[in-house]
Amino acid sequence: AQSVAQPEDQVNVAEGNPLTVKCTYSVSGNPYLFWYVQYPNRGLQFLLKYITGDNLVKGSYGFEAEFNKSQTSFHLKKPSALVSDSALYFCAVRDRPGAGSYQLTFGKGTKLSVIP
Amino acid sequence: DAGVTQSPTHLIKTRGQHVTLRCSPISGHKSVSWYQQVLGQGPQFIFQYYEKEERGRGNFPDRFSARQFPNYSSELNVNALLLGDSALYLCASSFRYAGQGQETQYFGPGTRLLVL
C-alpha cells in the first residue's frame, strides 16, 4: 500500500529565510508526487507535481520540490519565505497505473509559520 | 474560469440523519473525486467518478454513496450520520480519469459537516 510521511507537525521559519517542508513516501512502483497548500477554512490549492524527468520541480508562488528516489523523499522548498506562506502543507502520492492504488494518498500535513 | 464549487459551505445535522453534499467540477473536467478531511489529518479518499461511472472507492462504509450526473456534477450522500462523520468534505476534479496517474486534481473549498 502507498503511504506518505510528513515528519514535522510544525515548521517555524523567519521571514526571508529559506524554508523546507519534508515528505517521504512509500509505493510499490515509481510514484507521482504532489504538494498542496491549505489556508484556513479553505480547500486545497495545487502547488506542484513530480511525474518524471528532472528531479527539481518548480511550482507556484516560488515553491520548488526535489525528488530523491534513493531516499524516497520529495521535500518542498522556497529560497525566501514570506509571511503569506504561513499555511498547512500536504504532500500526496499516487502509484503508477497498474502498480496498485490509483487514489491520492495524503500525509497528515505540516503547519508552516513564517515569523515576521 | 470558475474553480470547483461545493454546496453548502456549512451544515449541521444530528445523529441518524441523512446528508447530501454537492459539487460542480471545473468546466471541461470529467472526473470528480470525494475526500474526507478530519480535523488535524490529511484528506482521505472516499470515491472517484469518471464519465458517470464509479472508478474507485476508499475504505468507507456503505452508508457513504455518490453519483455523477450527465453534466459531470456530483453528489455525495451519507446515511445514518455518526458523530465521527463530522469533517470537511472535499470535492476534487480533473480533466481525465485520475487513475491515469499524472492527472492533477483541483479541489473545491469543501463542505464542513458537523454532526451533533
Coordinates of C-alpha atoms in Angstrom, one line a residue:
Chain A
A1 CA 0.0 0.0 0.0
Q2 CA 1.2 3.5 -0.7
S3 CA 1.8 5.9 2.1
V4 CA 3.2 9.4 2.8
A5 CA 5.0 10.6 5.9
Q6 CA 5.4 14.3 6.9
P7 CA 7.7 14.0 9.9
E8 CA 7.2 17.5 11.2
D9 CA 3.8 18.7 12.5
Q10 CA 5.0 22.3 12.5
V11 CA 7.9 24.3 10.9
N12 CA 8.8 27.8 12.0
V13 CA 10.9 30.0 9.9
A14 CA 11.8 33.7 9.9
E15 CA 10.6 35.8 7.0
G16 CA 13.3 36.0 4.3
N17 CA 14.9 32.7 5.3
P18 CA 14.8 29.6 3.2
L19 CA 12.2 27.0 4.1
T20 CA 11.9 23.3 3.8
V21 CA 8.9 21.1 4.4
K22 CA 9.8 17.4 4.5
C23 CA 8.0 14.5 2.9
T24 CA 8.9 10.8 2.4
Y25 CA 6.8 8.3 0.6
S26 CA 6.3 4.5 0.1
V27 CA 4.9 3.0 -3.1
S28 CA 5.3 -0.3 -4.9
G29 CA 6.5 1.3 -8.2
N30 CA 7.6 4.7 -9.4
P31 CA 5.5 7.5 -7.8
Y32 CA 3.6 10.5 -8.9
L33 CA 4.1 13.1 -6.2
F34 CA 2.2 16.3 -5.4
W35 CA 2.3 19.2 -3.0
Y36 CA -0.9 21.1 -1.9
V37 CA -1.4 24.1 0.4
Q38 CA -4.4 24.8 2.6
Y39 CA -5.2 28.1 4.0
P40 CA -7.6 28.4 7.0
N41 CA -11.2 27.5 6.1
R42 CA -10.2 26.8 2.5
G43 CA -9.8 23.8 0.3
L44 CA -6.5 22.5 -1.0
Q45 CA -4.6 24.5 -3.6
F46 CA -2.2 22.7 -6.0
L47 CA 1.4 23.8 -5.8
L48 CA 3.4 21.4 -8.0
K49 CA 3.9 17.8 -9.0
Y50 CA 6.6 15.3 -10.0
I51 CA 5.8 13.0 -12.9
T52 CA 9.2 12.1 -14.4
G53 CA 12.4 13.7 -15.6
D54 CA 14.2 16.5 -13.8
N55 CA 14.3 15.8 -10.1
L56 CA 13.8 19.5 -9.3
V57 CA 10.3 20.6 -9.9
K58 CA 9.2 24.3 -9.9
G59 CA 5.7 25.3 -9.0
S60 CA 3.5 28.2 -8.0
Y61 CA 4.5 31.1 -5.8
G62 CA 8.2 30.4 -5.9
F63 CA 8.0 26.9 -4.4
E64 CA 10.0 24.0 -5.7
A65 CA 10.5 20.4 -4.7
E66 CA 13.3 18.0 -5.0
F67 CA 12.6 14.3 -5.8
N68 CA 15.1 11.9 -4.4
K69 CA 14.4 8.3 -5.4
S70 CA 17.2 6.7 -3.2
Q71 CA 15.8 8.5 -0.1
T72 CA 12.2 8.2 -1.2
S73 CA 11.8 11.9 -0.4
F74 CA 10.0 14.9 -2.0
H75 CA 10.9 17.9 0.1
L76 CA 9.2 21.2 -0.6
K77 CA 11.5 24.3 -0.6
K78 CA 11.4 28.0 -1.1
P79 CA 14.5 30.2 -1.1
S80 CA 12.9 33.1 0.8
A81 CA 9.8 32.7 3.0
L82 CA 7.0 35.2 3.1
V83 CA 4.6 35.7 6.0
S84 CA 1.8 34.9 3.5
D85 CA 3.3 31.4 3.0
S86 CA 2.0 30.6 6.5
A87 CA -0.5 27.7 5.9
L88 CA -0.9 23.9 6.1
Y89 CA 1.1 22.0 3.5
F90 CA 0.2 18.5 2.3
C91 CA 2.3 16.0 0.4
A92 CA 0.5 13.4 -1.6
V93 CA 1.4 10.3 -3.6
R94 CA -0.2 8.2 -6.3
D95 CA 1.2 5.0 -7.6
R96 CA 1.8 4.4 -11.3
P97 CA -1.2 2.8 -13.1
G98 CA -1.1 -0.9 -12.8
A99 CA 1.2 -0.8 -9.8
G100 CA -1.6 -0.6 -7.2
S101 CA -3.9 2.1 -6.0
Y102 CA -4.8 4.9 -8.2
Q103 CA -6.0 7.1 -5.4
L104 CA -4.2 10.1 -3.9
T105 CA -2.8 9.3 -0.5
F106 CA -2.0 12.4 1.6
G107 CA 0.3 12.9 4.6
K108 CA -1.0 14.4 7.8
G109 CA 0.1 17.9 6.9
T110 CA 2.8 20.3 8.2
K111 CA 1.8 23.7 9.6
L112 CA 4.3 26.3 8.3
S113 CA 4.6 29.5 10.3
V114 CA 6.6 32.3 8.9
I115 CA 7.6 34.8 11.6
P116 CA 7.9 38.5 10.6
Chain B
D1 CA -12.8 30.5 -15.1
A2 CA -14.7 29.2 -12.1
G3 CA -13.0 26.6 -10.0
V4 CA -14.6 23.7 -8.3
T5 CA -17.7 24.7 -6.4
Q6 CA -19.3 22.9 -3.5
S7 CA -22.5 23.4 -1.6
P8 CA -23.5 24.0 1.1
T9 CA -20.4 25.6 2.8
H10 CA -21.5 24.5 6.2
L11 CA -24.0 22.0 7.5
I12 CA -25.2 20.9 11.0
K13 CA -27.0 17.6 11.3
T14 CA -27.9 15.3 14.2
R15 CA -27.0 11.6 14.5
G16 CA -29.0 9.3 12.4
Q17 CA -29.9 11.9 9.8
H18 CA -29.1 11.9 6.1
V19 CA -27.0 14.5 4.2
T20 CA -26.4 15.3 0.6
L21 CA -23.3 17.3 -0.5
R22 CA -23.0 18.8 -4.0
C23 CA -20.0 19.5 -6.2
S24 CA -19.6 21.2 -9.6
P25 CA -16.3 20.5 -11.3
I26 CA -14.2 22.9 -13.3
S27 CA -15.7 23.3 -16.8
G28 CA -14.4 20.6 -19.1
H29 CA -13.4 18.3 -16.3
K30 CA -15.0 14.8 -16.4
S31 CA -13.7 13.2 -13.3
V32 CA -14.8 14.0 -9.7
S33 CA -13.3 12.6 -6.5
W34 CA -14.5 13.0 -2.9
Y35 CA -12.3 13.2 0.1
Q36 CA -13.0 13.4 3.9
Q37 CA -10.7 15.6 6.0
V38 CA -11.0 15.1 9.7
L39 CA -9.5 17.9 11.9
G40 CA -5.8 17.5 12.2
Q41 CA -5.5 14.9 9.4
G42 CA -4.9 14.8 5.7
P43 CA -7.7 14.2 3.3
Q44 CA -8.8 10.6 2.9
F45 CA -10.2 9.2 -0.4
I46 CA -13.9 8.3 -0.5
F47 CA -14.9 7.9 -4.2
Q48 CA -13.9 8.7 -7.7
Y49 CA -16.2 9.0 -10.6
Y50 CA -15.3 9.4 -14.3
E51 CA -17.8 9.7 -17.1
K52 CA -20.6 9.0 -14.6
E53 CA -19.2 5.6 -13.5
E54 CA -17.6 4.8 -10.2
R55 CA -13.9 4.2 -10.8
G56 CA -12.7 3.8 -7.2
R57 CA -13.9 3.6 -3.6
G58 CA -11.9 4.1 -0.4
N59 CA -12.3 2.4 2.9
F60 CA -15.6 3.9 3.9
P61 CA -18.8 2.1 5.0
D62 CA -21.8 1.6 2.7
R63 CA -23.5 4.5 4.4
F64 CA -21.5 6.6 2.0
S65 CA -22.6 6.7 -1.6
A66 CA -22.2 9.0 -4.5
R67 CA -23.2 9.6 -8.1
Q68 CA -22.2 11.7 -11.1
F69 CA -24.6 13.4 -13.4
P70 CA -24.5 13.9 -17.2
N71 CA -23.2 17.4 -16.7
Y72 CA -20.4 15.9 -14.6
S73 CA -21.5 17.4 -11.3
S74 CA -21.7 15.0 -8.4
E75 CA -23.4 14.3 -5.1
L76 CA -22.1 12.6 -2.0
N77 CA -24.7 11.1 0.2
V78 CA -24.2 9.9 3.8
N79 CA -26.9 8.0 5.6
A80 CA -27.3 7.3 9.3
L81 CA -24.9 10.0 10.3
L82 CA -22.5 9.3 13.2
L83 CA -20.6 11.8 15.3
G84 CA -17.4 10.6 13.6
D85 CA -18.7 11.8 10.3
S86 CA -18.0 15.4 11.3
A87 CA -15.4 16.6 8.9
L88 CA -14.6 18.8 6.0
Y89 CA -15.7 17.1 2.8
L90 CA -13.7 18.0 -0.2
C91 CA -14.5 17.5 -3.9
A92 CA -11.8 17.5 -6.5
S93 CA -12.0 17.5 -10.3
S94 CA -9.6 16.5 -13.0
F95 CA -9.8 16.6 -16.8
R96 CA -9.2 12.9 -17.3
Y97 CA -9.5 9.8 -15.1
A98 CA -7.2 10.4 -12.2
G99 CA -6.3 6.8 -12.2
Q100 CA -4.0 7.6 -15.2
G101 CA -1.7 8.8 -12.5
Q102 CA -0.3 12.1 -13.6
E103 CA -3.7 14.0 -13.6
T104 CA -3.7 16.9 -11.2
Q105 CA -6.8 17.1 -9.1
Y106 CA -8.1 20.6 -8.3
F107 CA -10.0 20.9 -5.0
G108 CA -13.1 22.9 -4.1
P109 CA -13.4 24.9 -0.8
G110 CA -15.2 22.0 0.9
T111 CA -18.3 21.5 2.9
R112 CA -17.9 21.5 6.7
L113 CA -20.3 19.0 8.3
L114 CA -20.9 19.0 12.0
V115 CA -22.9 16.0 13.4
L116 CA -24.4 16.6 16.9

